[in-house]
XYZ file of C-alpha atoms in Angstrom:
411
model
C 10.524 22.462 18.427
C 11.660 23.540 14.936
C 9.611 26.350 13.471
C 6.904 25.693 10.895
C 7.019 27.334 7.491
C 3.789 29.042 6.412
C 4.916 28.896 2.787
C 4.827 25.099 2.861
C 1.411 24.762 4.527
C 2.831 23.820 7.908
C 5.631 21.626 6.656
C 9.060 21.720 8.222
C 11.766 22.732 5.772
C 14.268 20.375 7.416
C 14.551 18.427 10.631
C 17.885 17.422 12.069
C 18.905 14.375 14.162
C 17.517 14.623 17.676
C 14.049 15.678 16.540
C 11.112 13.345 17.233
C 9.010 11.527 14.641
C 5.549 10.415 15.778
C 4.146 7.368 13.963
C 0.412 6.637 13.982
C 0.238 2.854 13.881
C 2.628 0.343 15.377
C 2.756 -2.608 12.996
C 5.615 -3.870 10.877
C 5.671 -0.862 8.535
C 5.917 1.441 11.533
C 8.642 -0.755 12.955
C 10.747 -0.491 9.814
C 10.096 3.266 9.592
C 11.311 3.552 13.178
C 14.467 1.544 12.474
C 15.291 3.836 9.550
C 14.585 6.912 11.670
C 16.841 5.673 14.481
C 19.698 5.098 12.025
C 19.348 8.742 11.007
C 19.486 9.892 14.627
C 15.820 10.731 15.195
C 13.783 9.867 18.254
C 10.569 7.950 17.640
C 7.206 7.713 19.358
C 4.307 5.538 18.247
C 0.577 5.355 18.906
C -1.037 1.928 18.782
C -3.705 0.135 20.844
C -1.515 -2.954 21.345
C 1.143 -2.701 24.083
C 4.622 -3.746 22.911
C 3.540 -3.668 19.268
C 6.284 -4.177 16.641
C 7.011 -0.454 16.305
C 7.124 0.037 20.087
C 9.857 -2.597 20.312
C 12.279 -0.222 18.550
C 10.728 3.189 19.308
C 11.639 5.413 22.256
C 8.103 5.441 23.638
C 4.549 4.340 22.929
C 1.105 5.824 23.576
C -1.354 2.953 23.985
C -4.620 4.160 22.458
C -6.908 3.709 19.464
C -5.920 5.371 16.193
C -8.927 7.714 16.222
C -8.501 8.808 19.862
C -8.204 12.589 19.409
C -6.785 13.126 22.906
C -4.093 10.538 22.248
C -3.315 12.031 18.828
C -2.918 15.447 20.459
C -0.567 13.903 23.013
C 1.462 12.311 20.216
C 1.570 15.650 18.387
C 2.702 17.533 21.487
C 5.614 15.140 21.959
C 6.645 15.084 18.275
C 8.125 17.424 15.699
C 6.538 15.652 12.733
C 3.736 13.089 12.315
C 3.437 10.243 9.835
C 1.278 7.125 9.547
C 1.924 3.517 8.589
C -1.484 2.714 7.109
C -4.283 4.649 5.455
C -7.206 3.767 7.742
C -6.582 6.636 10.155
C -8.958 9.518 10.796
C -7.980 12.431 8.557
C -10.116 14.856 10.557
C -8.244 13.929 13.724
C -4.918 14.580 11.994
C -6.204 17.901 10.667
C -7.088 18.891 14.227
C -3.406 18.828 15.268
C -1.819 20.368 12.168
C -1.452 23.693 13.926
C 0.886 22.227 16.534
C 2.957 19.711 14.576
C 4.156 19.273 11.013
C 2.214 16.761 8.899
C 4.263 16.716 5.665
C 2.060 14.138 3.952
C -0.975 16.300 4.605
C -4.444 14.748 4.551
C -5.405 15.174 0.874
C -3.388 12.074 0.005
C -4.994 10.234 2.912
C -8.534 11.170 1.918
C -8.015 10.224 -1.733
C -6.609 6.790 -0.906
C -9.236 6.085 1.763
C -12.138 6.272 -0.707
C -12.002 4.216 -3.884
C -14.153 6.483 -6.066
C -11.996 9.481 -5.126
C -8.911 7.368 -5.818
C -10.012 6.212 -9.261
C -11.084 9.756 -10.178
C -7.730 11.172 -9.106
C -5.810 8.543 -11.073
C -7.796 9.159 -14.260
C -7.520 12.932 -13.932
C -3.751 12.650 -13.627
C -3.245 10.815 -16.864
C -3.350 7.122 -16.004
C -5.505 4.159 -16.965
C -7.719 2.275 -14.527
C -10.069 -0.667 -14.893
C -13.593 0.272 -16.028
C -15.501 1.354 -12.914
C -18.737 2.771 -11.659
C -19.826 4.207 -8.304
C -22.613 2.110 -6.764
C -24.963 3.326 -4.021
C -27.827 0.838 -4.171
C -28.714 -2.677 -5.258
C -30.675 -1.137 -8.147
C -27.564 0.670 -9.407
C -25.614 -2.573 -9.111
C -28.228 -4.474 -11.115
C -28.147 -1.778 -13.794
C -24.353 -1.814 -13.994
C -24.320 -5.591 -14.428
C -27.330 -5.848 -16.748
C -25.520 -5.234 -20.029
C -22.192 -4.292 -21.461
C -21.903 -1.140 -23.552
C -19.009 0.010 -25.693
C -17.189 1.530 -22.712
C -15.694 -1.549 -21.057
C -12.081 -0.915 -21.918
C -9.815 0.554 -19.238
C -10.856 4.074 -18.315
C -8.519 6.339 -20.291
C -6.513 9.223 -18.887
C -8.309 12.540 -18.476
C -11.650 10.928 -19.264
C -14.963 12.275 -17.941
C -15.254 11.097 -14.364
C -19.065 10.796 -14.246
C -19.338 7.006 -14.307
C -22.909 6.766 -13.038
C -24.182 5.187 -16.238
C -21.261 2.992 -17.139
C -22.256 -0.640 -17.784
C -19.660 -3.090 -16.511
C -21.239 -6.513 -16.961
C -19.863 -9.824 -15.671
C -17.317 -10.668 -14.389
C -16.737 -7.779 -11.997
C -15.510 -6.985 -8.512
C -17.676 -5.104 -6.017
C -15.642 -3.259 -3.385
C -16.727 -1.102 -0.495
C -15.519 2.451 -1.024
C -13.586 2.489 2.227
C -12.095 0.205 4.835
C -11.025 -2.788 2.740
C -7.596 -4.445 2.663
C -6.127 -7.827 1.677
C -9.403 -8.730 -0.022
C -11.700 -7.661 2.810
C -14.784 -5.752 1.663
C -14.637 -7.293 -1.817
C -16.940 -9.637 -3.727
C -16.276 -11.235 -7.096
C -19.419 -11.310 -9.238
C -19.364 -13.871 -12.031
C -23.072 -14.275 -12.706
C -26.664 -13.689 -11.515
C -26.227 -16.091 -8.587
C -23.567 -13.819 -7.108
C -25.810 -10.798 -7.587
C -28.581 -12.667 -5.738
C -26.191 -13.260 -2.843
C -25.360 -9.544 -2.622
C -29.066 -8.653 -2.853
C -29.902 -10.973 0.033
C -27.065 -9.644 2.156
C -28.247 -6.063 1.585
C -31.797 -7.093 2.508
C -30.636 -8.667 5.770
C -28.528 -5.668 6.743
C -31.139 -3.181 5.636
C -28.519 -1.033 3.901
C -26.211 -1.036 0.917
C -22.741 0.392 1.599
C -21.216 2.955 -0.749
C -19.279 0.816 -3.209
C -17.431 0.739 -6.490
C -17.899 -1.858 -9.225
C -14.801 -2.628 -11.271
C -14.588 -4.655 -14.427
C -12.049 -7.456 -14.684
C -8.721 -6.644 -16.318
C -7.169 -9.365 -18.489
C -3.689 -8.812 -17.100
C -0.446 -10.610 -17.815
C 0.916 -9.972 -14.326
C 0.496 -7.757 -11.282
C 3.177 -5.222 -10.475
C 3.966 -2.219 -8.318
C 6.237 0.790 -8.275
C 7.283 3.055 -5.410
C 7.850 6.792 -5.607
C 9.124 9.103 -2.889
C 9.252 12.873 -2.468
C 10.091 15.513 0.119
C 7.320 17.974 -0.701
C 9.305 19.514 -3.529
C 8.003 18.284 -6.871
C 11.431 18.712 -8.440
C 12.920 16.153 -6.016
C 11.155 12.860 -6.677
C 12.707 9.398 -6.925
C 11.275 6.089 -8.081
C 12.183 2.487 -7.350
C 12.315 -0.394 -9.853
C 9.128 -1.871 -11.272
C 8.530 -5.206 -9.525
C 6.348 -8.214 -10.208
C 3.914 -9.384 -7.509
C 2.141 -12.673 -6.931
C -0.931 -12.737 -4.685
C -2.593 -15.743 -3.101
C -6.041 -15.397 -1.566
C -5.771 -11.619 -2.009
C -2.615 -11.431 0.137
C 0.773 -10.627 -1.366
C 2.800 -13.812 -1.452
C 5.946 -12.926 -3.393
C 7.692 -9.973 -5.034
C 10.291 -10.359 -7.779
C 12.620 -7.420 -8.362
C 12.990 -6.211 -10.982
C 9.999 -7.263 -13.060
C 10.945 -8.827 -16.359
C 9.127 -6.361 -18.591
C 9.717 -4.390 -21.758
C 11.622 -1.129 -21.166
C 8.588 0.801 -22.437
C 6.409 -0.739 -19.709
C 8.907 0.080 -16.955
C 9.229 3.602 -18.333
C 5.462 4.158 -18.328
C 5.240 2.866 -14.747
C 7.880 5.329 -13.600
C 6.336 8.220 -15.532
C 2.857 7.635 -14.089
C 4.392 7.370 -10.603
C 5.941 10.815 -11.056
C 2.652 12.243 -12.401
C 0.673 10.967 -9.434
C 3.321 12.063 -6.924
C 3.295 15.580 -8.353
C -0.484 15.661 -8.033
C -0.082 15.205 -4.277
C 3.107 17.293 -3.844
C 4.293 14.050 -2.305
C 6.251 13.897 0.950
C 7.233 10.367 1.953
C 6.679 7.115 0.095
C 3.727 6.287 -2.175
C 3.129 2.753 -3.477
C 1.255 2.228 -6.743
C -0.214 -1.208 -7.484
C -0.526 -2.016 -11.183
C -1.900 -4.462 -13.719
C 0.275 -5.088 -16.783
C -1.874 -6.368 -19.654
C -0.854 -8.790 -22.361
C -0.860 -5.903 -24.842
C 1.517 -3.887 -22.664
C -0.932 -1.460 -21.074
C -0.060 -0.213 -17.588
C -3.248 0.051 -15.527
C -3.323 1.506 -12.026
C -5.181 -0.631 -9.497
C -4.666 1.021 -6.101
C -2.548 3.579 -4.247
C -1.028 3.218 -0.778
C 0.159 6.473 0.873
C 3.041 4.831 2.750
C 5.750 2.199 2.420
C 4.395 -1.062 1.065
C 4.725 -4.807 1.490
C 6.028 -5.133 -2.081
C 8.876 -2.749 -1.229
C 10.410 -4.841 1.559
C 13.060 -6.120 -0.871
C 14.564 -2.606 -1.019
C 16.125 -3.060 2.442
C 18.773 -5.417 1.083
C 18.560 -4.887 -2.674
C 18.681 -1.105 -3.162
C 21.085 1.712 -2.407
C 18.205 3.463 -0.597
C 15.344 1.488 0.893
C 11.722 2.620 0.958
C 11.807 3.308 4.697
C 14.934 5.474 4.505
C 13.298 7.305 1.605
C 10.098 7.825 3.587
C 11.935 9.250 6.596
C 14.128 11.480 4.446
C 11.013 12.685 2.630
C 8.985 13.654 5.699
C 11.893 15.476 7.378
C 12.719 17.450 4.242
C 16.079 15.890 3.377
C 17.261 15.546 -0.235
C 16.612 12.231 -1.937
C 19.416 10.435 -3.785
C 18.616 8.473 -6.916
C 17.898 4.824 -6.250
C 20.154 2.056 -7.571
C 19.167 -1.604 -7.668
C 22.242 -3.321 -6.245
C 21.008 -6.868 -6.860
C 17.941 -8.643 -8.204
C 15.914 -10.083 -5.347
C 12.941 -12.227 -4.369
C 10.834 -11.375 -1.309
C 8.327 -13.818 0.158
C 5.878 -13.145 2.983
C 5.809 -15.253 6.124
C 2.210 -15.549 7.305
C 1.097 -17.129 10.544
C 0.910 -20.631 9.066
C 4.446 -20.290 7.695
C 6.205 -19.337 10.921
C 7.037 -22.819 12.180
C 8.007 -24.310 8.783
C 10.344 -21.426 7.969
C 11.952 -21.383 11.411
C 12.751 -25.075 11.137
C 14.805 -24.560 7.976
C 16.442 -21.174 8.664
C 19.729 -22.934 9.650
C 19.811 -24.519 6.181
C 19.540 -21.229 4.284
C 22.320 -18.731 4.935
C 21.169 -16.863 1.804
C 17.880 -15.924 3.508
C 17.582 -12.411 4.939
C 14.999 -13.135 7.620
C 12.766 -10.396 9.062
C 10.542 -11.276 12.022
C 8.162 -8.516 13.134
C 7.932 -9.609 16.755
C 4.141 -9.854 16.850
C 2.821 -11.384 20.040
C 0.042 -13.464 18.485
C 0.445 -15.827 15.552
C -2.660 -16.227 13.395
C -3.350 -17.782 10.034
C -2.903 -15.265 7.191
C -1.454 -12.656 9.557
C 1.780 -11.131 8.246
C 4.433 -12.209 10.735
C 7.605 -11.523 8.768
C 9.269 -11.806 5.381
C 12.335 -13.308 3.754
C 14.415 -11.670 1.038
C 16.962 -13.471 -1.120
C 19.490 -11.621 -3.274
C 20.111 -13.533 -6.475
C 21.380 -13.432 -10.030
C 18.610 -15.798 -11.160
C 15.201 -14.846 -9.784
C 13.384 -17.720 -11.517
C 15.687 -20.280 -9.934
C 15.343 -18.608 -6.530
C 11.539 -18.692 -6.773
C 11.725 -22.431 -7.494
C 14.129 -22.985 -4.595
C 11.909 -21.117 -2.143
C 8.810 -23.026 -3.176
C 10.736 -26.332 -3.080
C 11.266 -25.935 0.678
C 7.557 -26.642 1.185
C 7.280 -23.844 3.721
C 4.511 -22.133 1.755
C 2.575 -25.200 0.623
C -0.123 -24.756 3.277
C -1.016 -21.284 2.039
C -3.612 -22.867 -0.213
């Protein structure tokens, strides 16, 4: 096993082909990480509770176990030279327990910040970026107080602002989110008036507890966007990807348009905030930053994802370096080349209800770059694959994709 460097807090300076990358999580992101790693000559192991999961289909071996199984994590660590993860809901303490025997270039600070929404918002504000107005909520009484009136502090939280938001009044409309564990809209409630508050109050009464939560004010955005940034643990070697526009349906990403049609100043701010946040983590690997772009041109950070991201799938065909290559290069300490957008592109998700309609028309669309994740069970709203189209006219391509009717039953 390559030696660890004490100067870099247990990080490996560089790994060469033949070394083994252990991936915690075996879904589609892990699968595409593994494909990139195999191209670079690395061996890959994965830990996932589902036998023959997507990542296992391309990895060298799989450990079938739960993500928080410390014995299994230790086994993965013993068989690997470096560990990474494909999603943020993994146990940071369990990863910390094996850091003495394997390199964990991403560390666990990034993981802990992105696992807890109050920590995440605080970190974003402290590192010079706007967020929606927010307040930590620990009881139904605090929620009632936060919704009772609106004070003068309902604009986006400014950079470097005081982070004590215990008294901030948000008012209606607002979104109540659990501090941890939510994804694709899970653990979220939209509150538009007193009737919604009554529903939350009754639910808390029935459960006998109120989960630690965050209340966020609505942002009057023009469109949703995201930007990817990647590093190799050296803050002087960071690269960003183009700002892209995202469309969500029922809280699930439906489509990504690359690049976003936005003023140069907006794209520049997105890239600058990505670099600021990456430096705050001494980033190794890929970090995705979800954004709101307001009608007045403000760039507001919504969420962080400490890994490759659904909205970055387009990079496989459209960029000189894709997000998965960048992630692998980052965690093994390789230099990162600057990213070039080779072609505008449109990416659309294929959920469970879209599998049959899209498969029927694949023979009619040679322009489609089809990715199927190989999941054994097809379920409604489960991400089963995606399609990317390279194009010189993204608006026309969006219309052509929707005209197929394959995505009509998403509603």
